[in-house]
Amino acid sequence: MNMSSSEENEYFSDGITEEIINALAKIEGLKVTSRTSAFYFKGKNIPIPQIGSALGVSILLEGSVRLAGNAMRITAQLIDAAEDFHFWSETWDRTLDNVFEVQDEISLFIAERLREHFGHLEIQDHLVEVKTQSVEAYQLYLKGRKTFNKWNPDDVKTSLGFYQQALKIDPNHTESILGLADAYSFLGSITAIPFEEGWSKSAALTQRALSINDKLPDAYYQLANLAFFTKGDYGTAFKHIQKALEISPNHPESQQFITFLYIIAGKEREAKTHLSIALSNDPFSPEVQFYSAYVDYMTEAYEDALHQLDQCLTINPMNIPVHTIKTVCLLKLGKYDEAIHYYDTMPKEIVLPGENAGIQALGYTMKKDAAKAAAFERQLVELSDAGDFIADTYRFLLAAVANKLDDAFAWVENAMKNGSPLLLYRYGDPLVNALKQDNRYTIYHSKLFPGEVFGLQKKASHKKPLLTEEAAADSKKKLLEMISAEKPYLDPDLTLRKLAEQLDLHPNQLSWLLNDGFGKNFNEFINHYRIEAFKVMARDPKNSHLTIMAIAYDTGFNSKTVFNTFFKKETGTTPKQFLQG
């Protein structure tokens, strides 16, 4: 949450939040809700348990950013969603010059507290990679990103200026380079600028980013889009998106795009597996909802698809892809007149000539109105001959719907020679079901979606234990001896990292040892000894003058809620009931 006096700094607060989300998402085994769904609840007065249930998470991270000149205060706290209690909080007072270091520091702090609360996670020494030393370039990038995320031509064009200003300050800032690449490809895709111009600029910028850092999931996601939308190369697109997910398994855009790649190839099970991951990570994302609707459409669940598409349009009425799929859904539901007149009252900037003529040609063909169908087919031919690739694909759909199989397959043959990306997109469409019983369909399908592509997926590797059997036994013995002799649990500021240092272990090793050797996470392990110490002190007559919480604090607890929660979990009773027993 932005706590600064100026709303201008909203982008900065959001940027820090997104950076921490991305950092935590790198940790294998930790499910982190993506940006869109996390921001959905921003500023809304909704009970914590309800938010946790809606997102499917057990812990919520809440925080704020306050800016005053060059000074910056960041607060963060972790909340148990089910029980609605805070079990950790911290405040950082820094200057803007330290923003990159503090992002890494906060991410590591949070990751370690989550590990102490949940159980073993392997955490890298650094989670946030500093991509620029210029705070000004970073701020311009954040402005560009916030503007781009409005997903309309005018704002995306405005974002170009922010990215370009950032790159004047730091020419090697890969986030701004890829921001430009994303913006140009978007503008090219919706023909706000010439298709070739948008994608050629995107390609050059993506390669520029990779020459600086070849471990960028966003770059491989962009390469996948380039391979698909400019060359119609399904196999290469698939390999690039796999690479993106190899680097960052929770990368939202890559999970969405691989869902798309699978469903157009007819791989329903695999598509739904990745869609499930995308929905789990980002259940309130309109982009994920669109892909969910598209999977429904491709699997002929048209009513479900239509419902989700309408929900998408309540969020963004100008979303061109949503309108495109909605119109073909209407056709498959037999709502021909609604589809035919769909674009009549739409704003001109979202009505693509090829889409409009194509839908009307299909609608009249399916209504058996040959004269009107022929008129719109002539429009499609004129647009197609003038270079409108969208209109060209509707000629394929029209041939299939009209049961002109030879014409449809002739179009496929020609499109394959020209490397048409929209052939890949349209080939499995339910509108061409009439083709799917023809042997030629299977032959072309195997060429467009080569089976060997799907055999390239890497099998999950089995991780080795972080300690040998002998080292684990020695460390376990040393830990128990230390617990008995030194009572480190009495330190209210004890952390897994601090205890690991005392044992000469890496924090990842101690985390693994507690999980594998004791079947407990750090908090369960340490609080067990604190509870036992409390029992002894509370029953000692010499301490009768002390309150329950005074004894709890003396035995290492630093929160009343945490103490009461763990005491009930450990003993099945409340502290008061225990003392009365």
Coordinates of C-alpha atoms in Angstrom, one line a residue:
M1 CA 0.0 0.0 0.0
N2 CA 1.2 3.5 -0.9
M3 CA 1.3 5.6 2.3
S4 CA 3.0 8.6 0.7
S5 CA 1.3 11.9 0.4
S6 CA 1.4 11.9 -3.4
E7 CA -0.5 9.4 -5.5
E8 CA 2.3 9.8 -8.0
N9 CA 4.3 7.4 -5.9
E10 CA 1.7 4.6 -6.3
Y11 CA 3.8 3.1 -9.1
F12 CA 6.8 2.9 -6.7
S13 CA 4.8 1.1 -4.0
D14 CA 3.4 -1.3 -6.5
G15 CA 6.8 -1.9 -8.1
I16 CA 8.4 -2.9 -4.7
T17 CA 5.4 -5.2 -4.0
E18 CA 5.8 -6.8 -7.5
E19 CA 9.5 -7.2 -7.0
I20 CA 9.0 -9.0 -3.7
I21 CA 6.3 -11.2 -5.2
N22 CA 8.6 -12.2 -8.0
A23 CA 11.5 -12.9 -5.6
L24 CA 9.4 -15.2 -3.4
A25 CA 8.0 -17.0 -6.5
K26 CA 11.6 -18.1 -7.3
I27 CA 11.6 -20.4 -4.2
E28 CA 10.8 -23.9 -5.2
G29 CA 7.9 -25.4 -3.1
L30 CA 6.5 -22.0 -2.1
K31 CA 3.2 -21.1 -3.7
V32 CA 3.0 -17.3 -4.2
T33 CA -0.1 -15.5 -5.6
S34 CA 0.8 -13.4 -8.6
R35 CA 0.6 -9.7 -8.9
T36 CA -2.9 -9.3 -10.3
S37 CA -4.7 -11.3 -7.7
A38 CA -2.6 -9.9 -4.9
F39 CA -3.5 -6.4 -6.0
Y40 CA -7.2 -7.3 -6.4
F41 CA -7.7 -6.8 -2.7
K42 CA -5.7 -3.7 -2.4
G43 CA -7.5 -1.0 -0.5
K44 CA -10.6 -3.2 0.1
N45 CA -11.9 -3.8 3.6
I46 CA -12.4 -7.6 3.4
P47 CA -11.8 -9.9 6.4
I48 CA -8.4 -11.7 6.4
P49 CA -9.8 -15.2 6.4
Q50 CA -12.0 -14.4 3.4
I51 CA -9.0 -13.1 1.4
G52 CA -7.0 -16.2 2.3
S53 CA -9.8 -18.5 1.2
A54 CA -10.4 -16.6 -2.0
L55 CA -6.7 -16.8 -2.9
G56 CA -6.2 -20.3 -1.6
V57 CA -3.3 -19.3 0.7
S58 CA -2.6 -19.8 4.4
I59 CA -0.4 -16.8 4.9
L60 CA -0.9 -13.2 3.8
L61 CA 1.9 -10.6 3.4
E62 CA 0.7 -7.1 4.2
G63 CA 2.8 -4.0 4.0
S64 CA 3.2 -0.3 3.2
V65 CA 5.7 2.1 1.7
R66 CA 6.1 5.7 2.8
L67 CA 8.2 8.1 0.8
A68 CA 9.3 11.6 2.0
G69 CA 12.0 13.1 -0.2
N70 CA 14.8 10.7 -0.4
A71 CA 13.7 8.9 2.8
M72 CA 11.8 5.6 2.6
R73 CA 10.0 3.6 5.2
I74 CA 8.8 0.1 4.4
T75 CA 6.8 -2.1 6.8
A76 CA 5.9 -5.7 6.3
Q77 CA 3.9 -8.2 8.4
L78 CA 2.9 -11.9 7.9
I79 CA -0.6 -12.9 8.9
D80 CA -2.0 -16.4 9.5
A81 CA -5.0 -16.2 7.2
A82 CA -7.1 -18.8 9.0
E83 CA -6.5 -17.6 12.5
D84 CA -6.2 -13.9 11.5
F85 CA -3.2 -13.1 13.7
H86 CA 0.1 -11.4 12.9
F87 CA 3.1 -13.6 13.7
W88 CA 5.9 -11.4 12.3
S89 CA 6.4 -7.8 11.5
E90 CA 9.4 -5.6 10.6
T91 CA 10.1 -2.0 9.6
W92 CA 12.9 -0.8 7.4
D93 CA 14.0 2.9 7.3
R94 CA 16.2 3.5 4.3
T95 CA 17.0 6.0 1.6
L96 CA 15.9 5.6 -2.1
D97 CA 19.6 4.9 -2.9
N98 CA 19.2 1.6 -0.9
V99 CA 15.9 0.5 -2.7
F100 CA 17.5 -2.5 -4.5
E101 CA 19.3 -3.8 -1.4
V102 CA 16.3 -3.4 0.8
Q103 CA 14.1 -5.3 -1.7
D104 CA 16.5 -8.3 -1.4
E105 CA 16.7 -7.9 2.3
I106 CA 12.9 -7.9 2.7
S107 CA 12.4 -10.8 0.4
L108 CA 15.0 -12.9 2.3
F109 CA 13.5 -11.9 5.7
I110 CA 10.0 -12.9 4.6
A111 CA 11.3 -16.1 3.0
E112 CA 13.1 -17.1 6.1
R113 CA 10.0 -16.4 8.3
L114 CA 7.8 -18.4 6.0
R115 CA 10.3 -21.3 6.2
E116 CA 10.3 -21.1 10.0
H117 CA 6.5 -21.2 10.0
F118 CA 5.9 -23.8 7.3
G119 CA 8.9 -26.1 7.0
H120 CA 11.8 -26.8 4.7
L121 CA 12.5 -24.5 1.8
E122 CA 15.8 -24.0 0.0
I123 CA 16.4 -20.3 -0.1
Q124 CA 19.1 -18.7 -2.3
D125 CA 21.6 -16.3 -0.7
H126 CA 20.0 -13.5 -2.8
L127 CA 16.5 -13.4 -4.3
V128 CA 16.4 -10.0 -5.9
E129 CA 18.9 -9.4 -8.8
V130 CA 19.9 -5.8 -9.1
K131 CA 19.2 -4.9 -12.7
T132 CA 20.3 -1.3 -12.6
Q133 CA 22.2 1.0 -10.2
S134 CA 20.1 4.0 -11.2
V135 CA 17.1 4.7 -9.0
E136 CA 15.8 7.2 -11.6
A137 CA 15.9 4.5 -14.3
Y138 CA 14.1 2.1 -12.0
Q139 CA 11.4 4.7 -11.3
L140 CA 10.9 5.4 -15.0
Y141 CA 10.6 1.7 -15.6
L142 CA 8.0 1.3 -12.9
K143 CA 6.0 4.2 -14.5
G144 CA 6.2 2.5 -17.9
R145 CA 5.1 -0.9 -16.5
K146 CA 2.1 0.6 -14.6
T147 CA 1.0 2.5 -17.8
F148 CA 1.5 -0.5 -20.0
N149 CA -0.7 -2.7 -17.8
K150 CA -3.7 -0.6 -18.8
W151 CA -3.6 -2.6 -22.1
N152 CA -4.9 -0.1 -24.5
P153 CA -3.1 1.5 -27.5
D154 CA -2.8 5.0 -26.1
D155 CA -1.4 4.0 -22.7
V156 CA 0.9 1.4 -24.2
K157 CA 2.3 4.1 -26.6
T158 CA 2.8 6.4 -23.5
S159 CA 4.7 3.6 -21.8
L160 CA 7.2 3.6 -24.7
G161 CA 8.4 7.0 -23.6
F162 CA 9.0 6.0 -20.0
Y163 CA 11.0 2.9 -21.1
Q164 CA 13.0 5.0 -23.5
Q165 CA 13.8 7.6 -20.9
A166 CA 15.0 4.8 -18.5
L167 CA 17.3 3.4 -21.2
K168 CA 18.8 6.8 -21.8
I169 CA 20.0 6.7 -18.2
D170 CA 20.9 3.0 -18.2
P171 CA 21.1 1.4 -21.7
N172 CA 21.6 -2.0 -20.1
H173 CA 18.5 -2.1 -18.0
T174 CA 17.0 -5.4 -19.2
E175 CA 13.6 -4.8 -17.6
S176 CA 13.1 -1.6 -19.6
I177 CA 14.4 -3.3 -22.8
L178 CA 11.9 -6.1 -22.4
G179 CA 9.2 -3.6 -21.5
L180 CA 9.8 -1.9 -24.9
A181 CA 9.8 -5.3 -26.6
D182 CA 6.5 -6.2 -25.0
A183 CA 5.0 -2.9 -25.9
Y184 CA 6.0 -3.0 -29.6
S185 CA 4.8 -6.6 -30.0
F186 CA 1.4 -5.6 -28.5
L187 CA 1.1 -2.6 -30.7
G188 CA 2.0 -4.7 -33.7
S189 CA -0.4 -7.4 -32.8
I190 CA -3.4 -5.1 -32.7
T191 CA -2.1 -3.2 -35.8
A192 CA -1.8 0.1 -33.8
I193 CA 1.5 0.2 -35.7
P194 CA 2.4 -2.0 -38.7
F195 CA 2.7 -5.6 -37.8
E196 CA 6.2 -6.0 -39.2
E197 CA 7.5 -2.9 -37.5
G198 CA 6.2 -3.9 -34.1
W199 CA 7.5 -7.5 -34.2
S200 CA 10.9 -6.6 -35.8
K201 CA 11.5 -4.0 -33.1
S202 CA 10.5 -6.5 -30.4
A203 CA 12.8 -9.2 -31.8
A204 CA 15.8 -6.8 -31.8
L205 CA 15.1 -5.7 -28.3
T206 CA 14.7 -9.2 -27.0
Q207 CA 18.0 -10.2 -28.4
R208 CA 19.6 -7.1 -26.9
A209 CA 18.3 -8.1 -23.5
L210 CA 19.5 -11.7 -23.9
S211 CA 23.0 -10.4 -24.8
I212 CA 23.1 -8.8 -21.4
N213 CA 21.5 -11.6 -19.4
D214 CA 20.6 -15.0 -20.9
K215 CA 18.6 -16.1 -17.8
L216 CA 15.6 -13.9 -18.2
P217 CA 12.2 -15.7 -18.3
D218 CA 10.5 -12.7 -19.9
A219 CA 13.0 -12.8 -22.8
Y220 CA 12.3 -16.5 -23.5
Y221 CA 8.5 -15.8 -23.2
Q222 CA 9.0 -13.0 -25.8
L223 CA 11.0 -15.4 -28.1
A224 CA 8.2 -17.9 -27.9
N225 CA 5.8 -15.2 -29.0
L226 CA 8.1 -14.1 -31.8
A227 CA 8.5 -17.7 -33.1
F228 CA 4.7 -18.2 -33.0
F229 CA 3.4 -14.9 -34.3
T230 CA 6.0 -14.0 -36.9
K231 CA 7.1 -17.4 -38.2
G232 CA 4.3 -19.8 -37.3
D233 CA 7.0 -22.1 -35.8
Y234 CA 5.2 -24.1 -33.1
G235 CA 8.2 -26.3 -32.1
T236 CA 10.5 -23.3 -31.5
A237 CA 7.8 -21.5 -29.6
F238 CA 7.3 -24.5 -27.4
K239 CA 11.0 -24.9 -26.7
H240 CA 11.3 -21.2 -25.7
I241 CA 8.3 -21.3 -23.4
Q242 CA 9.7 -24.4 -21.7
K243 CA 13.0 -22.6 -21.2
A244 CA 11.1 -19.7 -19.5
L245 CA 9.4 -22.1 -17.2
E246 CA 12.7 -23.9 -16.5
I247 CA 14.1 -20.6 -15.3
S248 CA 11.0 -19.5 -13.4
P249 CA 8.3 -22.3 -13.0
N250 CA 5.7 -19.8 -11.7
H251 CA 6.2 -17.2 -14.5
P252 CA 2.6 -16.2 -15.1
E253 CA 2.7 -15.2 -18.7
S254 CA 4.6 -18.4 -19.6
Q255 CA 2.0 -20.6 -17.8
Q256 CA -0.7 -18.9 -19.8
F257 CA 1.1 -19.2 -23.1
I258 CA 2.0 -22.9 -22.7
T259 CA -1.7 -23.5 -21.9
F260 CA -2.5 -21.8 -25.2
L261 CA 0.1 -23.9 -27.1
Y262 CA -1.2 -27.1 -25.7
I263 CA -4.9 -26.5 -26.3
I264 CA -4.5 -25.4 -30.0
A265 CA -2.6 -28.7 -30.5
G266 CA -5.5 -30.6 -29.0
K267 CA -3.6 -31.5 -25.8
E268 CA -6.6 -30.9 -23.5
R269 CA -5.2 -32.7 -20.4
E270 CA -1.8 -30.9 -20.6
A271 CA -3.5 -27.5 -21.3
K272 CA -5.8 -27.9 -18.2
T273 CA -2.8 -28.9 -16.0
H274 CA -1.0 -25.7 -16.8
L275 CA -4.2 -23.7 -16.7
S276 CA -4.7 -25.1 -13.2
I277 CA -1.3 -23.8 -12.2
A278 CA -2.0 -20.4 -13.6
L279 CA -5.4 -20.2 -11.9
S280 CA -3.8 -21.3 -8.6
N281 CA -1.1 -18.7 -8.8
D282 CA -3.4 -15.9 -10.0
P283 CA -7.1 -16.7 -9.6
F284 CA -8.3 -13.0 -10.1
S285 CA -6.2 -12.3 -13.2
P286 CA -8.4 -11.3 -16.2
E287 CA -5.6 -12.7 -18.5
V288 CA -5.8 -16.1 -16.8
Q289 CA -9.6 -15.9 -17.0
F290 CA -9.4 -15.2 -20.7
Y291 CA -7.2 -18.3 -21.2
S292 CA -9.7 -20.3 -19.1
A293 CA -12.5 -19.1 -21.4
Y294 CA -10.5 -20.0 -24.4
V295 CA -9.8 -23.5 -23.2
D296 CA -13.6 -23.9 -22.6
Y297 CA -14.3 -22.7 -26.1
M298 CA -11.8 -25.1 -27.7
T299 CA -13.3 -28.0 -25.7
E300 CA -16.8 -26.9 -26.8
A301 CA -18.0 -25.7 -23.4
Y302 CA -19.4 -22.7 -25.0
E303 CA -21.8 -21.4 -22.3
D304 CA -19.0 -21.6 -19.7
A305 CA -16.7 -19.8 -22.1
L306 CA -19.3 -17.1 -22.7
H307 CA -19.8 -16.5 -19.0
Q308 CA -16.1 -16.0 -18.4
L309 CA -15.6 -13.8 -21.4
D310 CA -18.4 -11.5 -20.2
Q311 CA -16.7 -11.3 -16.8
C312 CA -13.5 -10.3 -18.6
L313 CA -15.3 -7.5 -20.4
T314 CA -16.7 -6.1 -17.2
I315 CA -13.0 -5.4 -16.3
N316 CA -11.8 -4.3 -19.6
P317 CA -14.5 -3.6 -22.3
M318 CA -11.8 -2.8 -24.8
N319 CA -10.2 -6.2 -24.8
I320 CA -10.0 -7.2 -28.5
P321 CA -9.1 -10.9 -28.0
V322 CA -12.0 -11.4 -25.7
H323 CA -14.4 -9.9 -28.2
T324 CA -12.9 -12.1 -30.9
I325 CA -13.5 -15.3 -29.0
K326 CA -16.9 -14.1 -27.8
T327 CA -18.2 -13.7 -31.4
V328 CA -17.2 -17.2 -32.4
C329 CA -18.8 -18.6 -29.2
L330 CA -22.0 -16.9 -30.2
L331 CA -21.8 -18.6 -33.6
K332 CA -21.3 -22.0 -32.0
L333 CA -24.3 -21.4 -29.7
G334 CA -26.5 -20.7 -32.8
K335 CA -26.8 -17.0 -31.9
Y336 CA -26.2 -15.9 -35.4
D337 CA -27.9 -12.5 -35.5
E338 CA -26.2 -11.5 -32.2
A339 CA -22.8 -12.4 -33.7
I340 CA -23.6 -10.7 -37.1
H341 CA -24.4 -7.4 -35.5
Y342 CA -21.9 -7.7 -32.6
Y343 CA -19.6 -5.0 -33.7
D344 CA -22.3 -2.6 -34.9
T345 CA -22.2 -0.4 -31.7
M346 CA -18.6 -1.1 -30.7
P347 CA -16.0 1.7 -30.5
K348 CA -14.2 2.0 -33.8
E349 CA -10.8 1.5 -32.3
I350 CA -11.6 -2.1 -31.3
V351 CA -13.3 -3.1 -34.5
L352 CA -10.9 -4.8 -36.8
P353 CA -12.1 -4.9 -40.4
G354 CA -11.1 -8.5 -41.0
E355 CA -12.8 -9.7 -37.8
N356 CA -16.0 -7.8 -38.6
A357 CA -16.3 -9.0 -42.2
G358 CA -15.3 -12.5 -41.2
I359 CA -17.9 -12.9 -38.4
Q360 CA -20.6 -11.6 -40.7
A361 CA -19.6 -13.9 -43.5
L362 CA -19.6 -16.9 -41.1
G363 CA -22.9 -15.8 -39.5
Y364 CA -24.8 -15.5 -42.8
T365 CA -23.3 -18.8 -44.1
M366 CA -24.5 -20.6 -40.9
K367 CA -27.9 -18.9 -41.3
K368 CA -28.0 -20.3 -44.9
D369 CA -28.3 -16.7 -46.3
A370 CA -26.2 -17.3 -49.4
A371 CA -26.5 -13.8 -50.9
K372 CA -25.4 -11.9 -47.8
A373 CA -22.7 -14.5 -47.1
A374 CA -21.3 -14.0 -50.6
A375 CA -21.2 -10.2 -50.2
F376 CA -19.1 -10.5 -47.0
E377 CA -17.0 -13.2 -48.5
R378 CA -16.1 -10.7 -51.3
Q379 CA -15.1 -8.2 -48.6
L380 CA -12.8 -10.9 -47.0
V381 CA -11.2 -11.5 -50.4
E382 CA -10.5 -7.8 -50.9
L383 CA -9.1 -7.4 -47.4
S384 CA -7.1 -10.5 -47.7
D385 CA -5.6 -9.5 -51.0
A386 CA -4.7 -6.1 -49.5
G387 CA -2.6 -7.9 -46.8
D388 CA -5.1 -8.3 -44.0
F389 CA -4.0 -11.6 -42.4
I390 CA -6.9 -11.7 -40.1
A391 CA -9.4 -11.6 -43.0
D392 CA -7.3 -14.3 -44.7
T393 CA -7.8 -16.7 -41.8
Y394 CA -11.6 -16.2 -42.0
R395 CA -11.5 -17.5 -45.5
F396 CA -10.2 -20.8 -44.0
L397 CA -13.0 -20.8 -41.4
L398 CA -15.6 -20.0 -44.0
A399 CA -14.5 -22.8 -46.3
A400 CA -14.7 -25.3 -43.4
V401 CA -18.1 -24.0 -42.3
A402 CA -19.4 -24.2 -45.9
N403 CA -18.1 -27.7 -46.1
K404 CA -15.7 -26.8 -49.0
L405 CA -13.0 -29.1 -47.8
D406 CA -10.8 -28.9 -50.8
D407 CA -10.7 -25.1 -50.6
A408 CA -10.0 -25.3 -46.9
F409 CA -7.1 -27.7 -47.3
A410 CA -5.7 -25.7 -50.2
W411 CA -5.7 -22.6 -47.9
V412 CA -3.8 -24.7 -45.3
E413 CA -1.2 -25.8 -47.8
N414 CA -0.6 -22.2 -48.9
A415 CA -0.5 -20.9 -45.3
M416 CA 2.1 -23.5 -44.4
K417 CA 4.3 -22.4 -47.3
N418 CA 4.0 -18.8 -46.1
G419 CA 4.6 -19.7 -42.4
S420 CA 1.2 -18.2 -41.3
P421 CA 1.0 -18.1 -37.4
L422 CA -2.7 -17.7 -37.5
L423 CA -2.9 -21.2 -39.2
L424 CA -1.6 -22.6 -35.9
Y425 CA -4.2 -20.6 -34.0
R426 CA -7.1 -21.5 -36.2
Y427 CA -6.4 -25.1 -37.1
G428 CA -8.0 -26.7 -34.1
D429 CA -10.9 -24.3 -33.9
P430 CA -14.4 -25.9 -33.3
L431 CA -15.6 -24.0 -36.4
V432 CA -13.5 -26.3 -38.6
N433 CA -14.9 -29.6 -37.1
A434 CA -16.1 -30.6 -40.5
L435 CA -12.4 -31.0 -41.6
K436 CA -11.4 -33.2 -38.7
Q437 CA -12.9 -36.4 -40.2
D438 CA -10.8 -36.0 -43.3
N439 CA -7.5 -37.9 -43.4
R440 CA -5.8 -34.7 -44.7
Y441 CA -6.5 -33.0 -41.4
T442 CA -4.5 -35.5 -39.4
I443 CA -1.6 -35.3 -41.9
Y444 CA -1.4 -31.5 -41.7
H445 CA -1.9 -31.6 -37.9
S446 CA 1.2 -33.8 -37.5
K447 CA 3.2 -31.3 -39.6
L448 CA 2.0 -28.3 -37.7
F449 CA 2.3 -29.8 -34.2
P450 CA 5.2 -32.3 -34.5
G451 CA 4.8 -35.0 -31.9
E452 CA 8.5 -35.0 -31.0
V453 CA 8.0 -31.5 -29.5
F454 CA 6.0 -32.9 -26.6
G455 CA 8.6 -35.5 -25.8
L456 CA 11.2 -32.9 -24.9
Q457 CA 9.9 -32.1 -21.5
K458 CA 12.4 -32.7 -18.7
K459 CA 11.6 -35.1 -16.0
A460 CA 11.6 -33.8 -12.5
S461 CA 14.9 -34.4 -10.8
H462 CA 15.2 -36.0 -7.4
K463 CA 17.1 -33.8 -5.0
K464 CA 19.9 -35.3 -2.9
P465 CA 19.8 -34.8 0.9
L466 CA 21.6 -31.6 2.0
L467 CA 23.5 -33.6 4.6
T468 CA 25.0 -37.1 4.5
E469 CA 23.5 -39.7 6.8
E470 CA 26.5 -39.4 9.1
A471 CA 26.6 -35.6 9.1
A472 CA 22.9 -35.5 9.7
A473 CA 23.2 -37.7 12.8
D474 CA 26.1 -35.6 14.1
S475 CA 24.2 -32.4 13.6
K476 CA 21.1 -33.7 15.2
K477 CA 23.1 -34.8 18.3
K478 CA 24.8 -31.4 18.4
L479 CA 21.5 -29.6 18.1
L480 CA 19.9 -31.5 21.0
E481 CA 23.0 -31.0 23.2
M482 CA 22.9 -27.3 22.5
I483 CA 19.1 -27.1 23.3
S484 CA 19.7 -28.9 26.6
A485 CA 22.9 -27.0 27.7
E486 CA 22.5 -23.5 26.2
K487 CA 18.7 -23.1 25.9
P488 CA 18.9 -20.9 22.8
Y489 CA 15.0 -21.0 22.6
L490 CA 14.9 -18.5 25.5
D491 CA 16.1 -15.9 23.1
P492 CA 13.0 -14.2 21.7
D493 CA 14.9 -13.0 18.7
L494 CA 16.2 -16.5 17.7
T495 CA 15.9 -17.3 14.0
L496 CA 16.7 -20.3 12.0
R497 CA 19.6 -18.5 10.5
K498 CA 21.0 -17.5 13.9
L499 CA 20.7 -21.1 15.2
A500 CA 22.3 -22.4 12.0
E501 CA 25.3 -20.2 12.6
Q502 CA 25.7 -21.5 16.1
L503 CA 25.7 -25.1 14.7
D504 CA 28.1 -24.2 11.8
L505 CA 25.4 -25.2 9.3
H506 CA 23.9 -23.4 6.3
P507 CA 20.3 -22.3 7.0
N508 CA 19.1 -24.6 4.2
Q509 CA 20.8 -27.5 5.9
L510 CA 19.3 -26.8 9.3
S511 CA 15.8 -26.3 7.7
W512 CA 16.2 -29.7 6.0
L513 CA 17.4 -31.4 9.2
L514 CA 14.5 -30.1 11.2
N515 CA 12.0 -31.3 8.5
D516 CA 13.7 -34.6 7.8
G517 CA 15.1 -35.5 11.2
F518 CA 12.4 -34.2 13.5
G519 CA 9.4 -33.8 11.3
K520 CA 8.9 -30.2 12.4
N521 CA 9.4 -26.7 11.1
F522 CA 11.6 -24.3 13.0
N523 CA 8.8 -22.6 14.9
E524 CA 7.3 -26.0 16.0
F525 CA 10.7 -27.2 17.1
I526 CA 11.7 -24.1 19.1
N527 CA 8.2 -23.4 20.5
H528 CA 8.0 -26.9 21.9
Y529 CA 10.9 -26.2 24.2
R530 CA 9.5 -22.8 25.0
I531 CA 6.2 -24.4 26.1
E532 CA 8.0 -27.0 28.2
A533 CA 10.1 -24.2 29.8
F534 CA 6.8 -22.3 30.5
K535 CA 5.3 -25.3 32.2
V536 CA 8.2 -25.6 34.6
M537 CA 8.4 -21.9 35.4
A538 CA 4.6 -21.5 35.8
R539 CA 4.4 -24.4 38.2
D540 CA 7.3 -23.1 40.3
P541 CA 5.9 -21.4 43.5
K542 CA 8.8 -18.9 43.3
N543 CA 7.1 -17.5 40.2
S544 CA 3.6 -17.2 41.6
H545 CA 3.8 -13.4 41.5
L546 CA 4.3 -13.4 37.7
T547 CA 1.5 -13.2 35.2
I548 CA 1.1 -15.9 32.5
M549 CA 2.4 -13.5 29.8
A550 CA 5.4 -12.5 31.9
I551 CA 6.4 -16.1 32.1
A552 CA 5.7 -16.6 28.4
Y553 CA 8.0 -13.7 27.5
D554 CA 10.7 -15.1 29.9
T555 CA 10.6 -18.4 28.0
G556 CA 11.2 -16.8 24.6
F557 CA 7.8 -15.9 23.2
N558 CA 7.4 -12.3 22.0
S559 CA 3.7 -12.4 21.0
K560 CA 0.7 -13.2 23.1
T561 CA -1.2 -14.5 20.1
V562 CA 1.6 -16.8 19.0
F563 CA 2.1 -18.1 22.6
N564 CA -1.6 -18.9 23.1
T565 CA -1.9 -20.5 19.6
F566 CA 1.1 -22.7 20.1
F567 CA 0.2 -23.6 23.7
K568 CA -3.2 -24.8 22.6
K569 CA -1.7 -26.7 19.7
E570 CA 0.9 -28.3 21.9
T571 CA -1.2 -29.2 24.9
G572 CA -4.8 -29.1 23.8
T573 CA -5.7 -26.6 26.5
T574 CA -5.3 -22.9 27.2
P575 CA -2.5 -21.7 29.6
K576 CA -5.1 -20.8 32.2
Q577 CA -6.7 -24.2 32.0
F578 CA -3.3 -25.9 32.3
L579 CA -2.5 -24.0 35.5
Q580 CA -5.9 -24.8 37.0
G581 CA -5.5 -28.5 36.2

